[in-house]
Short mmCIF file of C-alpha atoms in Angstrom, two decimals:
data_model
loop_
_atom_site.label_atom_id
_atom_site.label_comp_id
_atom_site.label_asym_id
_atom_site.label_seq_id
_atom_site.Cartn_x
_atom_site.Cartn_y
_atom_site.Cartn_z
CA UNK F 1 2.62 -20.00 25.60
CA UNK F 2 0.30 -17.53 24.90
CA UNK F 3 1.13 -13.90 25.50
CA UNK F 4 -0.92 -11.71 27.34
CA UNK F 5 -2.87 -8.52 26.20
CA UNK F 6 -0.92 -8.47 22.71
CA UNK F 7 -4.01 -6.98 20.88
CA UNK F 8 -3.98 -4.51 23.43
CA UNK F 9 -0.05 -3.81 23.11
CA UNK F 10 -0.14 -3.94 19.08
CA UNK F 11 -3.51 -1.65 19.21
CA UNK F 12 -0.97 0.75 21.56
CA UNK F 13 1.59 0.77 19.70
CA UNK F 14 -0.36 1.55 16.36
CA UNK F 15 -1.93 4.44 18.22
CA UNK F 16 0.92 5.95 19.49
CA UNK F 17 3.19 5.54 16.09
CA UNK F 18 0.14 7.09 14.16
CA UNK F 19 -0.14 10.12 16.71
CA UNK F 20 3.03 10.95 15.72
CA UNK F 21 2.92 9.64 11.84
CA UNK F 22 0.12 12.45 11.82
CA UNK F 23 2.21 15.35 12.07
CA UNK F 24 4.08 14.38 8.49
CA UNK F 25 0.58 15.84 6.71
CA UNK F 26 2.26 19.16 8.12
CA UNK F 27 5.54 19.06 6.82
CA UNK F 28 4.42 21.33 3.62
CA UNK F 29 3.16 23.94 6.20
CA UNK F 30 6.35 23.84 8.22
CA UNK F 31 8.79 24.02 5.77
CA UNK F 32 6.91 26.60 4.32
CA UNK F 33 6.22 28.54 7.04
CA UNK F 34 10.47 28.00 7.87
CA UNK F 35 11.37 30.34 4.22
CA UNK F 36 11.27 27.28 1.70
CA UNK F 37 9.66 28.27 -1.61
CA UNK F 38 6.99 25.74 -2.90
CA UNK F 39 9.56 23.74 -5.54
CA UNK F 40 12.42 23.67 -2.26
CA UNK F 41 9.84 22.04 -0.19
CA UNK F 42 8.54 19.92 -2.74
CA UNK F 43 12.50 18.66 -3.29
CA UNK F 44 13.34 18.15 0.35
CA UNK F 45 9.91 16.03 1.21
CA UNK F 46 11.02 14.06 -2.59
CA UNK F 47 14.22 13.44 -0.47
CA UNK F 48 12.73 12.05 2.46
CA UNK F 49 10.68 9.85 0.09
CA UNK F 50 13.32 8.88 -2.16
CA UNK F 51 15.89 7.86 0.71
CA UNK F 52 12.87 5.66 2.35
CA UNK F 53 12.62 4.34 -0.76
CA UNK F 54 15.98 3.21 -0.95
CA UNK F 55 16.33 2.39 2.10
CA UNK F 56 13.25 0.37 3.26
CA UNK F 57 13.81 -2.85 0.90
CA UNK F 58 17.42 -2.73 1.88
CA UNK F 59 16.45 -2.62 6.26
CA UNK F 60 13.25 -5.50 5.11
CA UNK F 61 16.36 -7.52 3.48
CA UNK F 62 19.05 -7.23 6.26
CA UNK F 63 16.32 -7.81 8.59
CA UNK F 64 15.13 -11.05 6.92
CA UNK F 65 18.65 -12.60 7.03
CA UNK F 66 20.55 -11.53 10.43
CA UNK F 67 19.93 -13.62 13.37
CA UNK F 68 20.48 -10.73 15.96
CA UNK F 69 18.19 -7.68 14.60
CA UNK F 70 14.60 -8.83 14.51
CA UNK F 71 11.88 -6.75 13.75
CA UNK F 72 11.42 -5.08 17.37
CA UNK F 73 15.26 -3.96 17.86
CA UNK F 74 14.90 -2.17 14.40
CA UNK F 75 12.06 -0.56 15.03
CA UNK F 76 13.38 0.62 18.22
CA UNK F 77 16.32 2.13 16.52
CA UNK F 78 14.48 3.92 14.53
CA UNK F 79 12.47 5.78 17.03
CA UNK F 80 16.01 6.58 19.14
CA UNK F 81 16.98 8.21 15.83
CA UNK F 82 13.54 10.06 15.25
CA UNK F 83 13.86 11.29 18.87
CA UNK F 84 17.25 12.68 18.60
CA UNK F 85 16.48 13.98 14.75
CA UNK F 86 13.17 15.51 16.65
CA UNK F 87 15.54 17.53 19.15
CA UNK F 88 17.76 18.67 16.14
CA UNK F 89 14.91 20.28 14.17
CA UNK F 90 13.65 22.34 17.05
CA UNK F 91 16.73 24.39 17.56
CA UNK F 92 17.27 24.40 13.58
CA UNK F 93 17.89 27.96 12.42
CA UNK F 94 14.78 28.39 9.72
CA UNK F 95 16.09 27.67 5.71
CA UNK F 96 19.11 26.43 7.31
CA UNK F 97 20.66 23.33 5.80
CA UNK F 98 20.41 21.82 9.35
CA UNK F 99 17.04 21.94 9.04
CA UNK F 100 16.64 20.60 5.85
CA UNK F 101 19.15 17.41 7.25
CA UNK F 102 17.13 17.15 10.63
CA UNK F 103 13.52 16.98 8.47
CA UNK F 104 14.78 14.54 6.21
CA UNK F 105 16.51 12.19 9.04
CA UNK F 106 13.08 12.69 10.90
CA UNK F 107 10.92 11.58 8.80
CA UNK F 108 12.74 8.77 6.62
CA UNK F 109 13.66 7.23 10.36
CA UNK F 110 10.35 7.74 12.04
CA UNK F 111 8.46 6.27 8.70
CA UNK F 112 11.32 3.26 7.43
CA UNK F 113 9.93 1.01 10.52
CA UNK F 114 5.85 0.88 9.18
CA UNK F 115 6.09 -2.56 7.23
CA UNK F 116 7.64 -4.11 10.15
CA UNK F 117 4.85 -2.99 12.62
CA UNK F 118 2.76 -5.24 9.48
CA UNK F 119 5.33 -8.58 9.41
CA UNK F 120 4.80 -8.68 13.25
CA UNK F 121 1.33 -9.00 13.61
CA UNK F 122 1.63 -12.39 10.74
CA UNK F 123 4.53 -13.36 12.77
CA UNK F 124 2.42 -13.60 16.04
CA UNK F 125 0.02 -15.12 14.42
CA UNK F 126 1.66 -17.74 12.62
CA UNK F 127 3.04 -18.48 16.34
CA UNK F 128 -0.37 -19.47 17.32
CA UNK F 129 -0.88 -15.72 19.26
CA UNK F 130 -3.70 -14.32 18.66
CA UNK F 131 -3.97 -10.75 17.48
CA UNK F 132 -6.72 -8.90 15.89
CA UNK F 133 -5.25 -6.65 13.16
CA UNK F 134 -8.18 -4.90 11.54
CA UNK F 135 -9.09 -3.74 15.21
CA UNK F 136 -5.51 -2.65 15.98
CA UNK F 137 -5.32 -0.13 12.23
CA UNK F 138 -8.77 1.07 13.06
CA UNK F 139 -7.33 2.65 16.85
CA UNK F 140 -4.19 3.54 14.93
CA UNK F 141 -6.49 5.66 12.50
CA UNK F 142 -8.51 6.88 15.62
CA UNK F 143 -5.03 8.15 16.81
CA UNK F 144 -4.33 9.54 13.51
CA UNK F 145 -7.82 11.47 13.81
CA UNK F 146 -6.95 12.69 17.30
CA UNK F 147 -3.34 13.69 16.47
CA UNK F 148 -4.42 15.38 13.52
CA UNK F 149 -6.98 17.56 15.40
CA UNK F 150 -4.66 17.82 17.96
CA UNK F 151 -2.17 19.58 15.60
CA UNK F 152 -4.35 21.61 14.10
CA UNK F 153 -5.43 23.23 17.15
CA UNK F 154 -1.69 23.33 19.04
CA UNK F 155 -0.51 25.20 15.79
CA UNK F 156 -2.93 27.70 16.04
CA UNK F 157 -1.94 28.20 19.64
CA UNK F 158 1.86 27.60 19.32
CA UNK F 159 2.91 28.07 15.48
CA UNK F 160 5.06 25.95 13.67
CA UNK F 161 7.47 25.26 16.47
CA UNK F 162 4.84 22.91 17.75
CA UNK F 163 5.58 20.18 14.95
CA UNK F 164 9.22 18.88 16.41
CA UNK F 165 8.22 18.85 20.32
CA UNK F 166 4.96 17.00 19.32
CA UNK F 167 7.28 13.98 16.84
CA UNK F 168 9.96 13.97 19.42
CA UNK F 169 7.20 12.95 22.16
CA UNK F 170 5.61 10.25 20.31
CA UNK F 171 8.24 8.66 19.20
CA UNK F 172 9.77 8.15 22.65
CA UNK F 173 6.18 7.26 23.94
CA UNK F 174 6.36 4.49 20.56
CA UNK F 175 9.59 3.05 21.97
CA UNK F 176 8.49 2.78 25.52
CA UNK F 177 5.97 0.61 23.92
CA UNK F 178 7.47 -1.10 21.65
CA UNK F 179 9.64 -2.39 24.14
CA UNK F 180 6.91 -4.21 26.14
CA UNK F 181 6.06 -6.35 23.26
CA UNK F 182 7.15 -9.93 23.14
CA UNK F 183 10.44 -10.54 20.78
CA UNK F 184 8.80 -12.17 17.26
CA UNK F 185 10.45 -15.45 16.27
CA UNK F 186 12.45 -16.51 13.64
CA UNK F 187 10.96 -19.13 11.36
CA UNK F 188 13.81 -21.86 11.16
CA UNK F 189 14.64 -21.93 7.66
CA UNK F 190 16.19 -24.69 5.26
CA UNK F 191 19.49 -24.61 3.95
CA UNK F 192 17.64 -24.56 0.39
CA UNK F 193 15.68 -22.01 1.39
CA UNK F 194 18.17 -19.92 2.55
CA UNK F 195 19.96 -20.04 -0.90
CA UNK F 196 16.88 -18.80 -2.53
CA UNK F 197 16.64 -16.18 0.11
CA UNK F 198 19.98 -15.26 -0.46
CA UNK F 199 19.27 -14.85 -4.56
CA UNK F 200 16.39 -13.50 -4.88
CA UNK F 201 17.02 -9.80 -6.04
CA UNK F 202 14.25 -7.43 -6.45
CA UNK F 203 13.97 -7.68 -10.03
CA UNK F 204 13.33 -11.88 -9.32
CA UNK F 205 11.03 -11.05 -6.74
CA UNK F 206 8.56 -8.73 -9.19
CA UNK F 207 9.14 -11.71 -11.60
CA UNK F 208 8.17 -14.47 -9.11
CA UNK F 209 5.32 -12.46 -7.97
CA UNK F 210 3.41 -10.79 -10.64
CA UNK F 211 0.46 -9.83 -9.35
CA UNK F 212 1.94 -8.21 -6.04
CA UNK F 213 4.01 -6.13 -9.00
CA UNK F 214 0.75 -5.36 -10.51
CA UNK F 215 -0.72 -4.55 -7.29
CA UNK F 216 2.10 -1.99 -6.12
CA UNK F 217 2.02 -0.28 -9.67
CA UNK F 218 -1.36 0.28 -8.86
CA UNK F 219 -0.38 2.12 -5.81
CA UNK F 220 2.10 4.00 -7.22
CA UNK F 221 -1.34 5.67 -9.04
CA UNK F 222 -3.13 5.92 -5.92
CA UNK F 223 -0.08 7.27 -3.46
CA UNK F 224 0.70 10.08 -6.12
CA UNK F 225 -2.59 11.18 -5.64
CA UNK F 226 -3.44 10.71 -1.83
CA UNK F 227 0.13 11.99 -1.09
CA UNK F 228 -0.68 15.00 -3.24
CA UNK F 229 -3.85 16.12 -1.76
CA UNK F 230 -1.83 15.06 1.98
CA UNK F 231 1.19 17.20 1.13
CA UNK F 232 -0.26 20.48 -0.46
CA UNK F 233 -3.57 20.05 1.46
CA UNK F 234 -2.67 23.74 2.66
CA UNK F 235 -2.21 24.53 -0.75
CA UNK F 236 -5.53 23.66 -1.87
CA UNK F 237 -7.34 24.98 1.27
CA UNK F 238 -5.80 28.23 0.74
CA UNK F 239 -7.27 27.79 -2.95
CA UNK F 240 -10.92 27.38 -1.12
CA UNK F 241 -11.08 29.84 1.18
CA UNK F 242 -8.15 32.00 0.68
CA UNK F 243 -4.68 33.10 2.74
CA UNK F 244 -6.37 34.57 5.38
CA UNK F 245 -8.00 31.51 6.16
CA UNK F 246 -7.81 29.22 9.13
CA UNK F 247 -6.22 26.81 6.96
CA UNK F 248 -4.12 24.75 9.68
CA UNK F 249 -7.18 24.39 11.67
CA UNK F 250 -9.73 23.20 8.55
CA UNK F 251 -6.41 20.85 7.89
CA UNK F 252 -7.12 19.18 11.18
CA UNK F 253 -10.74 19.15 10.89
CA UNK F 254 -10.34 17.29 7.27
CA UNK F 255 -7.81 14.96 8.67
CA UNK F 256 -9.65 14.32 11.26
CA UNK F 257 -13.45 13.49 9.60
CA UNK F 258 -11.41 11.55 6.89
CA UNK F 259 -9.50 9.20 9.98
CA UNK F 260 -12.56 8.92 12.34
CA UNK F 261 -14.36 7.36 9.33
CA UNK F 262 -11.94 4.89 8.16
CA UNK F 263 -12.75 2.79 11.95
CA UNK F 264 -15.84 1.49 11.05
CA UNK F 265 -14.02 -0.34 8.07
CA UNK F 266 -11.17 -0.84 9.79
CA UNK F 267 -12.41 -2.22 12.90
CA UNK F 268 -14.53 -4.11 11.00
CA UNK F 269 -11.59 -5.57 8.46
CA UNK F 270 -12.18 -9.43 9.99
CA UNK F 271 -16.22 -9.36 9.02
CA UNK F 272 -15.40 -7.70 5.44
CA UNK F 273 -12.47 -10.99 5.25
CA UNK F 274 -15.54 -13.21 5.53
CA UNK F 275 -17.86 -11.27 3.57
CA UNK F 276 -15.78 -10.65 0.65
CA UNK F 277 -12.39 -12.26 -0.68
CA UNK F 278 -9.64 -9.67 -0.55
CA UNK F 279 -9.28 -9.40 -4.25
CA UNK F 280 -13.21 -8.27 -4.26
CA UNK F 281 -12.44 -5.20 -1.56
CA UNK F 282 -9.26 -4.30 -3.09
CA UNK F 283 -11.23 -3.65 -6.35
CA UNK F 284 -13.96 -1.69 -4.25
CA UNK F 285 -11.54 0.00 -2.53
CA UNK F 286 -9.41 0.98 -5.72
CA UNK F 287 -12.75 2.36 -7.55
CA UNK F 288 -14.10 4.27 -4.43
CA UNK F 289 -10.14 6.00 -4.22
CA UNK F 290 -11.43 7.52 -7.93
CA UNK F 291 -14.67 8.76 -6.61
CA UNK F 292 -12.87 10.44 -3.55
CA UNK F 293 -9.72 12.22 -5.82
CA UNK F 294 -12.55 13.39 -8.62
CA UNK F 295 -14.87 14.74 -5.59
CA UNK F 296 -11.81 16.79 -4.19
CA UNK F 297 -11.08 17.95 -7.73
CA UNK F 298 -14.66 19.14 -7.84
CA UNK F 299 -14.32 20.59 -4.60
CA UNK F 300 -15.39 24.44 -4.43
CA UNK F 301 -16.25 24.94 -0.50
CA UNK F 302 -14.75 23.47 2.70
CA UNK F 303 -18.39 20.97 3.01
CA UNK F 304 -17.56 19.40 -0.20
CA UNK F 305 -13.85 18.94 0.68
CA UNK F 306 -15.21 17.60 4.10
CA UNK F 307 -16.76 15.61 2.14
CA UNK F 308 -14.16 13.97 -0.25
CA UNK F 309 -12.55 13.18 2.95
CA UNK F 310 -15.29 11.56 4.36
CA UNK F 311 -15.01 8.90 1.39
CA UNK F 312 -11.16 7.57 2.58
CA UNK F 313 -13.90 5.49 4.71
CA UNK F 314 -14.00 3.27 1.24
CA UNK F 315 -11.27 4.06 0.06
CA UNK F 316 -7.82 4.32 2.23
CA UNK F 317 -9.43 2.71 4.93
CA UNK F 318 -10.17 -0.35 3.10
CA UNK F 319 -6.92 -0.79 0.98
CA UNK F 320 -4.30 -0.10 3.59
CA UNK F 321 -5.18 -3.67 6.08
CA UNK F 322 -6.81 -5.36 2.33
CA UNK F 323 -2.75 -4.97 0.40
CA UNK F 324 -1.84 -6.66 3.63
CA UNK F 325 -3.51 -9.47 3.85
CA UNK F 326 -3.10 -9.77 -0.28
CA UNK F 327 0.47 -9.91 0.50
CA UNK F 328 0.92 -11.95 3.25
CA UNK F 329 -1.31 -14.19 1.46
CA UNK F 330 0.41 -13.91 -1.89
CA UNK F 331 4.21 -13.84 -0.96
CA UNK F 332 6.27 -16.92 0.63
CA UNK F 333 7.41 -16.85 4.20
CA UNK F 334 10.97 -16.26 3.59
CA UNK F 335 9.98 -13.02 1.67
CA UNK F 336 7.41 -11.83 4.12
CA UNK F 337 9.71 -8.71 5.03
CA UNK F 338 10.59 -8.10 1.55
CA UNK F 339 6.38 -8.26 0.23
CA UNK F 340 5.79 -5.60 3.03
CA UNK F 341 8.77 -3.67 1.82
CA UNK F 342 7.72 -3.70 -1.79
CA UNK F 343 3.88 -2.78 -0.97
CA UNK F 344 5.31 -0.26 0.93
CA UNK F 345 7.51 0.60 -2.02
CA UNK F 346 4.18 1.44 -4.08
CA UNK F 347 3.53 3.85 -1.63
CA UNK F 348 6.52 5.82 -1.38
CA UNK F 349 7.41 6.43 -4.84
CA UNK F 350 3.39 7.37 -5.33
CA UNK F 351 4.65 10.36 -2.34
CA UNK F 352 7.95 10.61 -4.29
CA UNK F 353 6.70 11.80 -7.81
CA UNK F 354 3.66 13.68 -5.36
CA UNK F 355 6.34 15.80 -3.57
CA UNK F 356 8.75 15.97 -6.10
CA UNK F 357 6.41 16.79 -9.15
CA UNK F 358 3.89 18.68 -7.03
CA UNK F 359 5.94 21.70 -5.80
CA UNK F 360 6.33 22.49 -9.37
CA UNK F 361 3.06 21.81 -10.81
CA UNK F 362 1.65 24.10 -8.01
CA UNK F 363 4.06 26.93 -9.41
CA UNK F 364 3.33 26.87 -12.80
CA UNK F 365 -0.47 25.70 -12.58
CA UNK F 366 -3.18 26.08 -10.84
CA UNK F 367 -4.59 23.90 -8.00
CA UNK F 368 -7.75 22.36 -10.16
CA UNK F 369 -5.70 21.46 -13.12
CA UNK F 370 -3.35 19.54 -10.39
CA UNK F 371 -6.20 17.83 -8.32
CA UNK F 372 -7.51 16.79 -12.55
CA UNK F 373 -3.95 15.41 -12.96
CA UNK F 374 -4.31 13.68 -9.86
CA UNK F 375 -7.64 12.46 -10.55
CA UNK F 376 -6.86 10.77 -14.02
CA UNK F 377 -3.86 8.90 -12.06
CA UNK F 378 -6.58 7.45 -9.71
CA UNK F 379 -8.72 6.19 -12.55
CA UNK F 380 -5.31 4.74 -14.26
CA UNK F 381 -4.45 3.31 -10.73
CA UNK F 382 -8.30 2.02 -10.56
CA UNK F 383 -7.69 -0.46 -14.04
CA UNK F 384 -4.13 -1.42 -13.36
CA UNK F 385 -5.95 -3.04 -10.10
CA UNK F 386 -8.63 -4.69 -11.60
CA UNK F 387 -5.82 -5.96 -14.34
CA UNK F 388 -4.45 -7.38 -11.88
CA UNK F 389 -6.57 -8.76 -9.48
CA UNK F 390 -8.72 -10.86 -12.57
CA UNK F 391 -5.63 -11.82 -14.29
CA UNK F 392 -4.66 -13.84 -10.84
CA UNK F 393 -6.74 -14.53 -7.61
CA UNK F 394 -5.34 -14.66 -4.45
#
């Protein structure tokens, strides 16, 4: 049976989870603007990061083997807890630890459910459904645009307070949706496979699959980076055209140049797939994410930081649906969850070290020695992917 408008639901759902995804490029400037020195904010986004981190393999596992919570029902847990965190952060007294508890239970819930938004699109797929993914990232980074714009402008109107209201909203309009969409099947599995299932730890799975290890370390380069410019870009606006500056609203501008440029590659992901094997734009896309963290090292006015945004079109925009594909492609069916989890992995300890390492660094440096330190992770990031995309093709 074939299910009807599920490009059109999975394109929704994208759009409405990245309207809301959006707002986490603000956290820096609301827990700043809440009393939180640059090394306490850097420490509470590190633990939103680090408890993703641990949790995320851990949901992708439990997810894999029960029988009664499929990828939907988690997802929609999550967003009932990211509503009610949502609630709790608005009427959070500012440098409060209730704050600091409500941020960190916002985000980690409202951001732990992204790989599984991934594993559903192969699932409907390898139930002969047709879906077309690039098409569905490229509206969810149109929404990201929007929602980024959107925030920009609604802070300037509202303050800080606006950040809470505007998660709380999207998250609730992300379950409504994610409740229309058909329940994904369970792959029957034999009792053999199951054992393996059952065995393989993480450490087996990195040894089983090499080059998706390879791969992740790579993004580990590239996420410190991106998550660094993402996190402090307030920081290093300020740095540009100083305090008094509109900074929240040249923050939404940036966001929203860098997002509206990613579509073309992202609605155009299939035709790239039969242009170029995935291994080919992964290497593109790894080279042109040096070219974009060098140009916003380089940056001295808000054009040429436009600009270095601008190039995520080559860059972000290309890697996020390519690592994908290079795992589904690469990783066995009974570890689909898990290869989502541990891509996604790459990405959170790359935000980890950013937010943890990039309060400080801030502190006791300035910004254009941190955007070089970011920079010379890109390029390492850059030859760990080539490594390990010639070593072993997809």
């Amino acid at each position: 049976m074939k299910y009807k408008y599920l490009t059109l639901k999975y394109a929704l759902i994208n759009a409405s989870f990245m309207m809301g995804m959006c707002a986490a490029t603000y956290a820096y400037n609301f827990l700043s603007q809440s009393g939180f020195s640059d090394s306490k904010v850097g420490l509470i986004i590190t633990a939103v990061s680090l408890v993703g981190l641990i949790l995320s393999p851990l949901a992708a596992q439990f997810v894999d083997k029960s029988e009664k919570i499929d990828e939907k029902a988690f997802i929609s847990g999550a967003m009932i807890a990211s509503i009610v965190a949502a609630v709790l952060l608005a009427f959070s007294p500012d440098g409060s630890v209730l704050m600091i508890l409500a941020d960190i239970i916002l985000f980690t819930c409202a951001t732990i459910g992204y790989p599984f938004f991934n594993t559903m699109a192969f699932i409907y797929e390898k139930d002969g459904q047709t879906i077309n993914y690039g098409l569905c990232r490229g509206i969810g980074s149109l929404a990201f645009a929007v929602g980024s714009f959107l925030i920009g402008k609604l802070w300037g109107l509202m303050g800080k307070s606006v950040l809470p209201w505007y998660l709380a909203v999207f998250c609730a309009i992300s379950l409504l949706i994610i409740r229309t969409m058909p329940t994904p099947s369970k792959s029957p599995v034999l009792e053999e496979t199951q054992e393996v299932r059952k065995d393989l730890s993480y450490i087996e799975f990195f040894r089983k699959y090499r080059n998706v290890a390879m791969v992740t370390l790579a993004l580990i380069f590239f996420y410190f980076t991106h998550m660094l410019i993402s996190t402090y870009a307030a920081k290093i606006i300020s740095n540009i055209v100083g305090e008094n500056g509109n900074v929240e609203s040249i923050q939404g501008t940036a966001s929203f140049i860098a997002a509206v440029l990613e579509l073309p590659a992202m609605f155009g992901f299939s035709k790239l797939c039969e242009k170029f094997s995935i291994n080919q734009l992964l290497i593109f896309a790894a080279v042109m994410y040096s070219v974009k963290h060098i140009a916003t090292w380089l940056a001295g006015s808000v054009p040429m930081l436009y600009f270095a945004y601008a190039l995520q079109m080559f860059s972000y925009a290309i890697i996020t649906p390519a690592v994908v594909y290079f795992t589904n492609a690469n990783v066995n069916e009974e570890d689909r969850n898990k290869g989502q989890a541990v891509t996604m992995m790459g990405t959170t300890i790359g935000g980890l070290l950013a937010s943890s390492i990039g309060g400080t660094l801030f502190q006791v440096t300035g910004v254009s020695t941190v955007l070089l330190i970011g920079a010379l992770s890109s390029c390492i990031g850059t030859v760990l992917m080539i490594f390990a995309l010639n070593k072993k093709k997809a």
